[in-house]
Amino acid sequence: MVVMKMQINGKAAGACGGEFFDIKNPATGELLEQVPRGTEDDVALAVEAAVSAFESWACISPQQRGMVFYRTAGIVRQRKEELAVLLTQEQGKPLVEARNEIEGFAHVLEYYCGLAGSLRGDSIPVPGNGYAFTVKKPLGVCAAIIPWNMPALIMGWKIAPALISGNTLVLKPASNTPLTNLTLASILTEAGLPAGVLNVVTGPGETAGESLVRNPHVKKISFTGEARTGKRVAELAASGMKKVTLELGGSDPMLVCDDANLESAVAGAIRGRFYNCGQTCTAVKRLYVFESIAGEFIKKLEAGVRSLRVGNGLDKSTDMGPLNNFRQMEYLKGLVDEIEEKDEGRMITGGKVPEFKGSDKGYFFEPTLVSDVPGDSRLLKEEVFGPLLPVVTVKNLDEAIEEANNSIYGLGASIWTKDLDRARIGCEQLNAGIIWVNQHLKVAPEVPFGGVKESGFGRENGPDALSEYLETRTIMLKT
Ligand code: NAD
């Protein structure tokens, strides 16, 4: 069996405890590779390496740091197909989505390479014969803990602003998807990243993840994952006075007004919900449609959803791959059983394991549409992380916005209308970190990204992300 090792201090490393765990293909159940089960001792070694590397990395110019990213992005693009296949094998998403994600990783590195020259403080005139200056300093050793839904992209979102700012880092991938992360880390080393600047420790969240958060040398934790885990991470970080960025779950509403372009709204809802098998933090998770157009809209939506082809992400004809893991599958099945038992909604289409050759080997689930969902249903209250879309009818925009904001989450939201006034009202009143008009899901490294309410705090991407990894020191000068 092939073993892909951790990356500590620029070298491949096994776990101190000598144990491994299996990484399986969610489409076939086949064993892909094994990776070391990192322990607290491995985390300590990785942090030690990051501490040792910090001073020299922080001293070189941001432009020189950026050149490593630039070279990395070039190699990643050359190896795009191989990386995309690996990502599909461990995560399940269709190859076309995996290619996008690998491109996204390269793009975010290039973006922060371009921002390298903009890392600077301010000079502030003060009364009297003096000046105040601010200088920006890296924090030291940072930790990045990431989920399995977009492992390559989220790795890029975290490592690029952290490293360009002069910090060193320990990354803990999700237990189901470490292979692409490990390969990307080895490409960074090949591109000239000095030993110890980026270290990757694989292992369970409760052990490897928590030891990383508790380690006294770690100054900042950037976490992406479920709200519940984020709260635990924040609790642990608080006792060590560590800075935290929390990118947590969402339950994004999509509002379809009666003047919307129905064709593009239907396409947007399908892509918004079923991309990555519904396992995207900013997926459309609740759909509110004006009742005057609901009949026509739902009919078109149903036809589109029924036409999606479910299968192995490596097959060219696949529109939607499997769920990533057993826990996801059980969750989805449990939700559907509950809808049926409590008679809480009408299943328009889907709700079952699809039938095709080999479908019983993977975590496949049909793309599912449900209507007539009561307001207090779990489908509207929880973050449904899978291919199930509840459709709710509303009388008007006021009701749609009220329902949309009636959630503990506030990651994204979209409004679909041709009316500029309605669009403006949506942008002003929807309570979310990112609001789209006539689109949903689109993100870019240039654009700040993050949530409000229980979707977390802090921002990734854009220049905003740099301030998450820098601290301001003030110098006051009197002549
Ligand atoms: P998760 O919270 O289960 O795990 C995320 C990471 O945290 C993994 O690496 C895991 O091993 C680690 N972890 C688990 N317990 C830990 C602990 N006690 N201490 C430290 N680390 C621990 O989330 P998941 O199931 O991997 O990912 C899905 C979730 O991520 C969804 O809620 C989704 O919305 C969210 N997400 C949010 C964003 C965003 O930017 N807001 C992006 C992608 C995914």
Short mmCIF file of C-alpha atoms and ligand atoms in Angstrom, two decimals:
data_model
loop_
_atom_site.label_atom_id
_atom_site.label_comp_id
_atom_site.label_asym_id
_atom_site.label_seq_id
_atom_site.Cartn_x
_atom_site.Cartn_y
_atom_site.Cartn_z
CA MET A 1 0.00 0.00 0.00
CA VAL A 2 1.24 3.47 -0.88
CA VAL A 3 1.77 5.76 2.07
CA MET A 4 1.79 9.51 1.55
CA LYS A 5 3.77 11.08 4.36
CA MET A 6 3.34 14.30 6.32
CA GLN A 7 5.55 17.31 5.52
CA ILE A 8 7.55 18.51 8.49
CA ASN A 9 10.53 20.83 8.15
CA GLY A 10 10.63 20.33 4.39
CA LYS A 11 10.83 16.52 4.64
CA ALA A 12 8.41 13.63 4.37
CA ALA A 13 7.63 12.34 7.86
CA GLY A 14 5.79 9.40 9.41
CA ALA A 15 3.86 9.76 12.66
CA CYS A 16 5.67 9.46 16.01
CA GLY A 17 3.12 6.82 17.08
CA GLY A 18 3.83 4.82 13.89
CA GLU A 19 0.11 4.57 13.03
CA PHE A 20 -1.66 5.24 9.75
CA PHE A 21 -5.22 5.71 8.56
CA ASP A 22 -6.92 4.88 5.27
CA ILE A 23 -8.02 7.32 2.60
CA LYS A 24 -10.79 5.81 0.49
CA ASN A 25 -12.42 6.82 -2.77
CA PRO A 26 -16.01 7.91 -1.95
CA ALA A 27 -17.22 6.82 -5.40
CA THR A 28 -15.92 3.24 -5.22
CA GLY A 29 -14.99 2.51 -1.62
CA GLU A 30 -11.48 1.57 -2.82
CA LEU A 31 -8.48 2.23 -0.63
CA LEU A 32 -6.41 5.01 -2.25
CA GLU A 33 -3.52 5.52 0.15
CA GLN A 34 -2.66 5.58 3.81
CA VAL A 35 -1.43 8.65 5.70
CA PRO A 36 0.20 8.96 9.14
CA ARG A 37 -2.05 9.41 12.16
CA GLY A 38 -0.36 12.54 13.53
CA THR A 39 -0.12 12.85 17.30
CA GLU A 40 0.51 15.69 19.74
CA ASP A 41 4.26 14.93 19.38
CA ASP A 42 4.07 15.34 15.60
CA VAL A 43 2.25 18.63 16.04
CA ALA A 44 4.98 19.75 18.47
CA LEU A 45 7.68 18.85 15.89
CA ALA A 46 5.86 20.71 13.13
CA VAL A 47 5.40 23.80 15.30
CA GLU A 48 9.07 23.65 16.33
CA ALA A 49 10.06 23.61 12.66
CA ALA A 50 7.78 26.59 11.99
CA VAL A 51 9.27 28.49 14.96
CA SER A 52 12.82 27.87 13.67
CA ALA A 53 11.95 28.96 10.14
CA PHE A 54 10.08 32.12 11.19
CA GLU A 55 12.87 34.66 11.64
CA SER A 56 14.59 34.14 8.31
CA TRP A 57 11.26 33.89 6.38
CA ALA A 58 9.98 37.10 8.01
CA CYS A 59 13.23 38.89 7.08
CA ILE A 60 13.17 38.27 3.34
CA SER A 61 11.18 40.70 1.21
CA PRO A 62 7.51 39.97 0.48
CA GLN A 63 8.41 40.09 -3.23
CA GLN A 64 10.91 37.23 -2.78
CA ARG A 65 8.29 35.27 -0.85
CA GLY A 66 5.88 35.95 -3.69
CA MET A 67 8.29 34.47 -6.24
CA VAL A 68 7.91 31.07 -4.52
CA PHE A 69 4.14 31.35 -5.03
CA TYR A 70 4.63 32.34 -8.63
CA ARG A 71 6.82 29.30 -9.33
CA THR A 72 4.41 27.06 -7.41
CA ALA A 73 1.45 28.27 -9.46
CA GLY A 74 3.38 27.43 -12.65
CA ILE A 75 4.10 23.85 -11.53
CA VAL A 76 0.51 23.40 -10.30
CA ARG A 77 -0.79 24.45 -13.72
CA GLN A 78 1.59 22.03 -15.46
CA ARG A 79 0.41 19.21 -13.19
CA LYS A 80 -3.22 20.29 -13.18
CA GLU A 81 -4.68 17.11 -14.64
CA GLU A 82 -2.85 14.78 -12.25
CA LEU A 83 -3.82 16.95 -9.25
CA ALA A 84 -7.45 17.17 -10.39
CA VAL A 85 -7.66 13.38 -10.71
CA LEU A 86 -6.22 12.97 -7.21
CA LEU A 87 -8.72 15.50 -5.83
CA THR A 88 -11.64 13.75 -7.51
CA GLN A 89 -10.47 10.39 -6.21
CA GLU A 90 -10.28 11.48 -2.60
CA GLN A 91 -13.13 14.03 -2.53
CA GLY A 92 -15.62 12.72 -5.10
CA LYS A 93 -16.35 15.89 -7.10
CA PRO A 94 -16.56 15.74 -10.92
CA LEU A 95 -13.25 16.22 -12.70
CA VAL A 96 -14.36 19.52 -14.22
CA GLU A 97 -14.96 20.91 -10.71
CA ALA A 98 -11.66 19.49 -9.48
CA ARG A 99 -9.83 21.24 -12.35
CA ASN A 100 -11.53 24.53 -11.37
CA GLU A 101 -10.41 24.06 -7.81
CA ILE A 102 -6.78 23.38 -8.75
CA GLU A 103 -6.85 26.45 -11.00
CA GLY A 104 -8.31 28.37 -8.06
CA PHE A 105 -5.37 27.32 -5.88
CA ALA A 106 -2.88 28.58 -8.48
CA HIS A 107 -4.85 31.79 -8.97
CA VAL A 108 -4.94 32.68 -5.27
CA LEU A 109 -1.16 32.21 -5.02
CA GLU A 110 -0.62 34.49 -8.01
CA TYR A 111 -2.99 37.09 -6.57
CA TYR A 112 -1.05 37.32 -3.27
CA CYS A 113 2.25 37.31 -5.16
CA GLY A 114 0.90 40.45 -6.87
CA LEU A 115 -0.06 42.01 -3.54
CA ALA A 116 3.41 41.46 -2.08
CA GLY A 117 4.47 45.05 -2.83
CA SER A 118 1.45 46.52 -1.05
CA LEU A 119 2.41 45.29 2.42
CA ARG A 120 3.11 48.53 4.21
CA GLY A 121 2.04 50.70 7.14
CA ASP A 122 1.04 54.38 7.32
CA SER A 123 2.51 57.66 8.37
CA ILE A 124 0.16 59.86 10.38
CA PRO A 125 0.70 63.55 11.13
CA VAL A 126 0.21 64.34 14.82
CA PRO A 127 0.03 67.71 16.63
CA GLY A 128 3.43 69.11 17.65
CA ASN A 129 6.72 68.42 15.92
CA GLY A 130 6.17 64.79 15.33
CA TYR A 131 4.92 61.89 13.30
CA ALA A 132 3.28 58.60 14.03
CA PHE A 133 4.12 55.60 11.91
CA THR A 134 2.58 52.21 11.75
CA VAL A 135 4.49 49.18 10.64
CA LYS A 136 2.98 45.79 9.87
CA LYS A 137 4.54 42.73 11.49
CA PRO A 138 3.80 39.06 10.91
CA LEU A 139 2.34 37.21 13.88
CA GLY A 140 4.73 34.25 13.99
CA VAL A 141 3.55 30.65 13.71
CA CYS A 142 -0.02 30.31 12.45
CA ALA A 143 -2.23 27.22 12.22
CA ALA A 144 -4.66 26.42 9.42
CA ILE A 145 -7.33 23.77 9.97
CA ILE A 146 -9.40 22.96 6.90
CA PRO A 147 -12.42 20.87 5.82
CA TRP A 148 -12.84 18.22 3.12
CA ASN A 149 -15.26 19.97 0.78
CA MET A 150 -12.77 22.25 -1.06
CA PRO A 151 -9.41 21.15 0.32
CA ALA A 152 -7.17 22.65 -2.36
CA LEU A 153 -8.93 26.00 -2.66
CA ILE A 154 -9.22 26.54 1.08
CA MET A 155 -5.58 25.57 1.56
CA GLY A 156 -4.72 28.36 -0.91
CA TRP A 157 -7.03 30.85 0.82
CA LYS A 158 -5.16 30.27 4.07
CA ILE A 159 -1.53 29.68 3.18
CA ALA A 160 -1.20 32.48 0.61
CA PRO A 161 -2.04 35.52 2.81
CA ALA A 162 -0.38 33.94 5.87
CA LEU A 163 2.94 33.17 4.18
CA ILE A 164 3.19 36.29 2.02
CA SER A 165 2.85 38.32 5.24
CA GLY A 166 5.96 36.60 6.65
CA ASN A 167 4.33 34.05 8.97
CA THR A 168 5.16 30.37 9.05
CA LEU A 169 2.40 27.80 9.19
CA VAL A 170 1.23 24.36 10.25
CA LEU A 171 -1.66 23.02 8.17
CA LYS A 172 -3.99 20.26 9.29
CA PRO A 173 -6.02 18.86 6.40
CA ALA A 174 -9.38 17.15 6.92
CA SER A 175 -9.02 13.45 7.69
CA ASN A 176 -10.80 12.40 4.46
CA THR A 177 -8.91 14.61 2.01
CA PRO A 178 -5.21 15.06 2.87
CA LEU A 179 -3.69 13.73 -0.38
CA THR A 180 -4.06 16.81 -2.59
CA ASN A 181 -2.94 19.04 0.31
CA LEU A 182 0.20 16.94 0.85
CA THR A 183 1.01 16.96 -2.85
CA LEU A 184 0.54 20.73 -3.08
CA ALA A 185 2.80 21.20 -0.04
CA SER A 186 5.53 19.13 -1.73
CA ILE A 187 5.16 21.31 -4.85
CA LEU A 188 5.72 24.43 -2.72
CA THR A 189 8.93 22.83 -1.41
CA GLU A 190 9.98 21.98 -4.99
CA ALA A 191 9.35 25.64 -5.93
CA GLY A 192 11.78 26.80 -3.27
CA LEU A 193 9.75 27.29 -0.09
CA PRO A 194 12.35 27.03 2.71
CA ALA A 195 12.11 24.09 5.12
CA GLY A 196 9.76 24.66 8.06
CA VAL A 197 7.81 27.55 6.49
CA LEU A 198 4.84 25.28 5.70
CA ASN A 199 4.35 22.02 7.60
CA VAL A 200 1.46 19.60 7.14
CA VAL A 201 0.29 17.26 9.91
CA THR A 202 -2.39 14.71 9.09
CA GLY A 203 -4.64 13.23 11.76
CA PRO A 204 -7.97 13.46 13.54
CA GLY A 205 -9.40 16.84 14.58
CA GLU A 206 -9.92 15.87 18.21
CA THR A 207 -6.23 15.00 18.69
CA ALA A 208 -3.98 16.53 16.02
CA GLY A 209 -6.33 19.52 15.51
CA GLU A 210 -6.76 20.30 19.20
CA SER A 211 -3.04 19.96 19.99
CA LEU A 212 -2.34 22.45 17.24
CA VAL A 213 -4.84 24.94 18.68
CA ARG A 214 -3.48 24.45 22.21
CA ASN A 215 0.22 24.66 21.28
CA PRO A 216 1.56 27.77 23.06
CA HIS A 217 3.83 28.76 20.13
CA VAL A 218 0.88 29.05 17.74
CA LYS A 219 -0.22 32.69 17.61
CA LYS A 220 -3.20 32.47 15.30
CA ILE A 221 -5.66 29.86 14.13
CA SER A 222 -7.46 30.12 10.84
CA PHE A 223 -10.26 27.56 10.91
CA THR A 224 -12.77 26.51 8.28
CA GLY A 225 -15.40 23.92 9.15
CA GLU A 226 -18.64 23.39 11.00
CA ALA A 227 -19.97 26.03 13.38
CA ARG A 228 -19.89 23.55 16.29
CA THR A 229 -16.20 22.74 15.74
CA GLY A 230 -15.46 26.43 15.24
CA LYS A 231 -16.91 27.22 18.66
CA ARG A 232 -14.69 24.57 20.24
CA VAL A 233 -11.63 25.98 18.44
CA ALA A 234 -12.53 29.53 19.57
CA GLU A 235 -12.92 28.35 23.19
CA LEU A 236 -9.49 26.68 23.17
CA ALA A 237 -7.89 29.65 21.42
CA ALA A 238 -9.36 32.14 23.91
CA SER A 239 -7.53 30.58 26.82
CA GLY A 240 -4.23 31.11 24.96
CA MET A 241 -5.19 34.66 23.81
CA LYS A 242 -4.76 33.60 20.18
CA LYS A 243 -6.20 35.40 17.20
CA VAL A 244 -8.83 33.41 15.32
CA THR A 245 -10.47 33.51 11.92
CA LEU A 246 -13.60 31.36 11.75
CA GLU A 247 -15.09 30.44 8.38
CA LEU A 248 -18.06 28.33 9.39
CA GLY A 249 -21.22 26.85 7.99
CA GLY A 250 -23.98 28.60 6.12
CA SER A 251 -27.60 28.18 5.09
CA ASP A 252 -27.67 30.55 2.15
CA PRO A 253 -31.09 31.72 0.96
CA MET A 254 -31.84 32.36 -2.72
CA LEU A 255 -34.73 34.78 -3.36
CA VAL A 256 -36.47 34.54 -6.73
CA CYS A 257 -38.72 37.54 -7.46
CA ASP A 258 -41.61 37.42 -9.93
CA ASP A 259 -39.71 39.54 -12.48
CA ALA A 260 -36.57 37.35 -12.46
CA ASN A 261 -35.24 35.74 -15.61
CA LEU A 262 -36.56 32.26 -14.84
CA GLU A 263 -34.14 30.38 -17.08
CA SER A 264 -31.08 31.87 -15.44
CA ALA A 265 -32.60 31.57 -11.94
CA VAL A 266 -33.27 27.87 -12.53
CA ALA A 267 -29.73 27.33 -13.81
CA GLY A 268 -28.38 29.33 -10.86
CA ALA A 269 -30.36 27.29 -8.34
CA ILE A 270 -29.18 24.00 -9.84
CA ARG A 271 -25.54 25.01 -9.93
CA GLY A 272 -25.86 26.80 -6.57
CA ARG A 273 -27.26 23.74 -4.83
CA PHE A 274 -25.81 20.71 -6.60
CA TYR A 275 -22.23 21.83 -7.37
CA ASN A 276 -19.84 19.66 -5.34
CA CYS A 277 -22.82 17.41 -4.49
CA GLY A 278 -24.30 20.21 -2.38
CA GLN A 279 -21.26 20.29 -0.12
CA THR A 280 -20.29 23.93 -0.51
CA CYS A 281 -20.44 26.38 2.38
CA THR A 282 -22.16 28.99 0.20
CA ALA A 283 -24.44 26.55 -1.61
CA VAL A 284 -28.08 27.57 -2.08
CA LYS A 285 -29.59 25.83 0.94
CA ARG A 286 -33.04 27.50 1.07
CA LEU A 287 -34.96 28.70 -1.96
CA TYR A 288 -37.72 31.34 -1.58
CA VAL A 289 -39.80 31.93 -4.69
CA PHE A 290 -42.69 34.39 -5.20
CA GLU A 291 -45.95 32.39 -5.22
CA SER A 292 -47.16 34.03 -8.46
CA ILE A 293 -44.37 32.29 -10.43
CA ALA A 294 -43.80 29.27 -8.15
CA GLY A 295 -45.65 26.75 -10.32
CA GLU A 296 -43.72 27.56 -13.49
CA PHE A 297 -40.41 27.94 -11.66
CA ILE A 298 -40.68 24.62 -9.81
CA LYS A 299 -41.66 22.80 -13.02
CA LYS A 300 -38.54 24.09 -14.81
CA LEU A 301 -36.38 23.40 -11.75
CA GLU A 302 -37.65 19.85 -11.47
CA ALA A 303 -36.86 19.18 -15.14
CA GLY A 304 -33.32 20.53 -14.68
CA VAL A 305 -32.70 18.55 -11.50
CA ARG A 306 -34.00 15.33 -13.04
CA SER A 307 -31.56 15.75 -15.93
CA LEU A 308 -28.47 15.76 -13.66
CA ARG A 309 -26.36 12.65 -14.13
CA VAL A 310 -25.00 11.17 -10.90
CA GLY A 311 -21.86 9.05 -11.07
CA ASN A 312 -18.16 8.65 -10.46
CA GLY A 313 -16.51 12.08 -10.76
CA LEU A 314 -13.90 10.59 -13.11
CA ASP A 315 -16.58 9.78 -15.73
CA LYS A 316 -16.87 12.55 -18.31
CA SER A 317 -20.68 12.36 -18.31
CA THR A 318 -21.04 12.93 -14.56
CA ASP A 319 -22.73 16.14 -13.41
CA MET A 320 -22.77 15.27 -9.72
CA GLY A 321 -20.42 12.93 -7.86
CA PRO A 322 -20.94 11.09 -4.56
CA LEU A 323 -21.14 12.59 -1.10
CA ASN A 324 -17.73 12.64 0.52
CA ASN A 325 -18.28 10.28 3.42
CA PHE A 326 -20.48 7.90 5.37
CA ARG A 327 -21.50 10.53 7.95
CA GLN A 328 -22.86 12.74 5.16
CA MET A 329 -24.80 9.83 3.67
CA GLU A 330 -26.38 8.89 6.99
CA TYR A 331 -27.31 12.53 7.62
CA LEU A 332 -29.06 12.88 4.27
CA LYS A 333 -30.92 9.58 4.61
CA GLY A 334 -31.98 10.56 8.14
CA LEU A 335 -33.38 13.89 6.94
CA VAL A 336 -35.39 12.26 4.16
CA ASP A 337 -36.76 9.60 6.56
CA GLU A 338 -37.81 12.33 8.94
CA ILE A 339 -39.59 14.31 6.20
CA GLU A 340 -41.52 11.18 5.27
CA GLU A 341 -42.28 10.07 8.85
CA LYS A 342 -43.47 13.49 10.01
CA ASP A 343 -45.07 14.33 6.66
CA GLU A 344 -43.03 17.56 6.62
CA GLY A 345 -42.83 18.38 2.95
CA ARG A 346 -43.51 16.96 -0.49
CA MET A 347 -40.70 15.16 -2.26
CA ILE A 348 -40.74 16.60 -5.81
CA THR A 349 -37.88 14.46 -7.01
CA GLY A 350 -34.97 12.45 -5.57
CA GLY A 351 -34.61 11.35 -1.96
CA LYS A 352 -33.06 7.96 -2.69
CA VAL A 353 -29.81 6.21 -3.50
CA PRO A 354 -29.65 6.21 -7.32
CA GLU A 355 -29.59 2.91 -9.15
CA PHE A 356 -26.73 2.34 -11.58
CA LYS A 357 -23.94 -0.22 -11.81
CA GLY A 358 -21.69 0.25 -8.79
CA SER A 359 -23.88 2.85 -7.07
CA ASP A 360 -23.98 0.69 -3.94
CA LYS A 361 -20.17 0.95 -3.64
CA GLY A 362 -20.05 4.73 -3.13
CA TYR A 363 -21.90 7.44 -1.20
CA PHE A 364 -24.29 8.35 -4.00
CA PHE A 365 -27.52 10.25 -3.36
CA GLU A 366 -30.08 11.56 -5.83
CA PRO A 367 -30.38 15.32 -6.32
CA THR A 368 -33.48 16.08 -4.28
CA LEU A 369 -36.16 18.80 -4.31
CA VAL A 370 -38.69 19.23 -1.52
CA SER A 371 -41.63 21.65 -1.36
CA ASP A 372 -44.31 22.47 1.25
CA VAL A 373 -41.73 22.57 4.01
CA PRO A 374 -42.95 24.00 7.36
CA GLY A 375 -41.00 27.01 8.68
CA ASP A 376 -39.60 25.13 11.66
CA SER A 377 -38.34 22.16 9.59
CA ARG A 378 -34.71 21.02 10.07
CA LEU A 379 -34.33 21.59 6.32
CA LEU A 380 -34.61 25.33 6.93
CA LYS A 381 -33.01 25.55 10.35
CA GLU A 382 -29.88 23.40 9.95
CA GLU A 383 -27.07 23.61 7.45
CA VAL A 384 -28.02 20.85 5.01
CA PHE A 385 -24.66 19.89 3.53
CA GLY A 386 -25.74 17.75 0.59
CA PRO A 387 -27.88 17.64 -2.58
CA LEU A 388 -31.26 18.47 -1.05
CA LEU A 389 -33.06 21.73 -1.80
CA PRO A 390 -36.19 22.92 0.05
CA VAL A 391 -38.35 25.29 -2.01
CA VAL A 392 -40.61 27.68 -0.10
CA THR A 393 -43.18 30.04 -1.62
CA VAL A 394 -43.52 33.63 -0.38
CA LYS A 395 -45.98 36.44 -1.13
CA ASN A 396 -43.54 39.27 -1.71
CA LEU A 397 -40.03 40.63 -1.13
CA ASP A 398 -40.67 41.66 2.49
CA GLU A 399 -41.70 38.13 3.41
CA ALA A 400 -38.79 36.63 1.43
CA ILE A 401 -36.25 38.81 3.25
CA GLU A 402 -37.80 38.12 6.64
CA GLU A 403 -37.67 34.36 6.04
CA ALA A 404 -34.17 34.56 4.57
CA ASN A 405 -32.83 36.39 7.62
CA ASN A 406 -34.57 33.98 9.99
CA SER A 407 -31.46 31.82 10.40
CA ILE A 408 -28.56 31.51 12.81
CA TYR A 409 -26.29 31.62 9.75
CA GLY A 410 -25.22 34.55 7.58
CA LEU A 411 -22.64 33.43 5.03
CA GLY A 412 -24.13 34.26 1.62
CA ALA A 413 -27.50 35.18 0.08
CA SER A 414 -28.74 35.95 -3.40
CA ILE A 415 -31.60 37.92 -4.92
CA TRP A 416 -32.79 37.30 -8.48
CA THR A 417 -34.64 40.22 -10.09
CA LYS A 418 -34.43 42.67 -13.00
CA ASP A 419 -35.71 45.48 -10.78
CA LEU A 420 -32.85 47.67 -9.55
CA ASP A 421 -34.82 48.84 -6.55
CA ARG A 422 -35.53 45.30 -5.38
CA ALA A 423 -31.86 44.43 -5.88
CA ARG A 424 -30.83 47.43 -3.76
CA ILE A 425 -33.28 46.48 -0.99
CA GLY A 426 -31.95 42.91 -1.02
CA CYS A 427 -28.35 44.11 -0.79
CA GLU A 428 -29.22 46.41 2.11
CA GLN A 429 -31.47 44.10 4.09
CA LEU A 430 -30.17 40.58 3.62
CA ASN A 431 -27.99 39.79 6.60
CA ALA A 432 -25.03 37.93 5.13
CA GLY A 433 -21.30 38.35 4.51
CA ILE A 434 -21.67 38.15 0.72
CA ILE A 435 -24.73 39.10 -1.30
CA TRP A 436 -25.12 38.22 -4.95
CA VAL A 437 -27.56 39.71 -7.45
CA ASN A 438 -28.66 37.40 -10.27
CA GLN A 439 -25.93 34.89 -9.41
CA HIS A 440 -24.88 32.72 -6.50
CA LEU A 441 -21.71 30.89 -5.47
CA LYS A 442 -19.17 32.96 -7.39
CA VAL A 443 -16.02 33.70 -5.40
CA ALA A 444 -12.63 35.10 -6.42
CA PRO A 445 -9.30 35.63 -4.62
CA GLU A 446 -9.69 39.40 -5.15
CA VAL A 447 -13.01 39.52 -3.28
CA PRO A 448 -13.25 39.45 0.55
CA PHE A 449 -15.11 36.37 1.76
CA GLY A 450 -16.59 35.48 5.15
CA GLY A 451 -19.73 35.34 7.22
CA VAL A 452 -21.75 37.11 9.87
CA LYS A 453 -23.74 35.62 12.77
CA GLU A 454 -22.83 31.95 13.38
CA SER A 455 -21.14 31.72 10.00
CA GLY A 456 -18.09 33.13 11.73
CA PHE A 457 -15.85 36.16 11.65
CA GLY A 458 -12.75 37.40 9.90
CA ARG A 459 -12.29 37.62 6.14
CA GLU A 460 -10.41 35.54 3.62
CA ASN A 461 -9.31 36.70 0.17
CA GLY A 462 -8.66 40.22 -1.06
CA PRO A 463 -6.40 42.63 0.82
CA ASP A 464 -8.63 42.14 3.91
CA ALA A 465 -7.12 38.70 4.50
CA LEU A 466 -3.64 40.18 4.96
CA SER A 467 -4.77 42.06 8.06
CA GLU A 468 -5.79 38.72 9.58
CA TYR A 469 -2.12 37.70 9.55
CA LEU A 470 -0.41 40.98 10.44
CA GLU A 471 -0.32 43.13 13.51
CA THR A 472 0.07 46.88 13.57
CA ARG A 473 2.94 48.34 15.61
CA THR A 474 2.86 52.09 16.23
CA ILE A 475 5.96 54.26 16.35
CA MET A 476 5.64 57.85 17.59
CA LEU A 477 8.49 60.14 16.64
CA LYS A 478 9.18 63.61 18.00
CA THR A 479 11.87 65.83 16.57
P1 NAD B 1 -15.46 19.92 10.59
O1 NAD B 1 -15.74 21.05 11.51
O2 NAD B 1 -15.94 18.57 10.98
O3 NAD B 1 -13.89 19.76 10.35
C1 NAD B 1 -13.09 20.81 9.85
C2 NAD B 1 -11.65 20.58 10.29
O4 NAD B 1 -11.57 20.68 11.70
C3 NAD B 1 -11.09 19.20 9.94
O5 NAD B 1 -9.74 19.31 9.58
C4 NAD B 1 -11.24 18.45 11.26
O6 NAD B 1 -10.33 17.38 11.37
C5 NAD B 1 -10.90 19.56 12.25
N1 NAD B 1 -11.42 19.36 13.60
C6 NAD B 1 -12.47 18.60 14.01
N2 NAD B 1 -12.62 18.68 15.34
C7 NAD B 1 -11.64 19.51 15.80
C8 NAD B 1 -11.28 19.99 17.09
N3 NAD B 1 -11.94 19.63 18.19
N4 NAD B 1 -10.22 20.83 17.19
C9 NAD B 1 -9.54 21.22 16.08
N5 NAD B 1 -9.83 20.78 14.84
C10 NAD B 1 -10.87 19.95 14.69
O7 NAD B 1 -16.04 20.36 9.17
P2 NAD B 1 -16.11 19.48 7.84
O8 NAD B 1 -17.21 18.48 8.01
O9 NAD B 1 -14.75 19.01 7.47
O10 NAD B 1 -16.51 20.57 6.73
C11 NAD B 1 -17.81 20.96 6.45
C12 NAD B 1 -18.16 22.28 7.12
O11 NAD B 1 -17.23 23.29 6.73
C13 NAD B 1 -19.53 22.80 6.74
O12 NAD B 1 -20.17 23.30 7.88
C14 NAD B 1 -19.20 23.94 5.77
O13 NAD B 1 -20.19 24.92 5.64
C15 NAD B 1 -17.96 24.47 6.39
N6 NAD B 1 -17.21 25.29 5.42
C16 NAD B 1 -17.17 26.66 5.59
C17 NAD B 1 -16.50 27.45 4.65
C18 NAD B 1 -16.41 28.94 4.81
O14 NAD B 1 -15.54 29.53 4.20
N7 NAD B 1 -17.26 29.58 5.59
C19 NAD B 1 -15.87 26.86 3.56
C20 NAD B 1 -15.95 25.47 3.41
C21 NAD B 1 -16.62 24.69 4.36
#
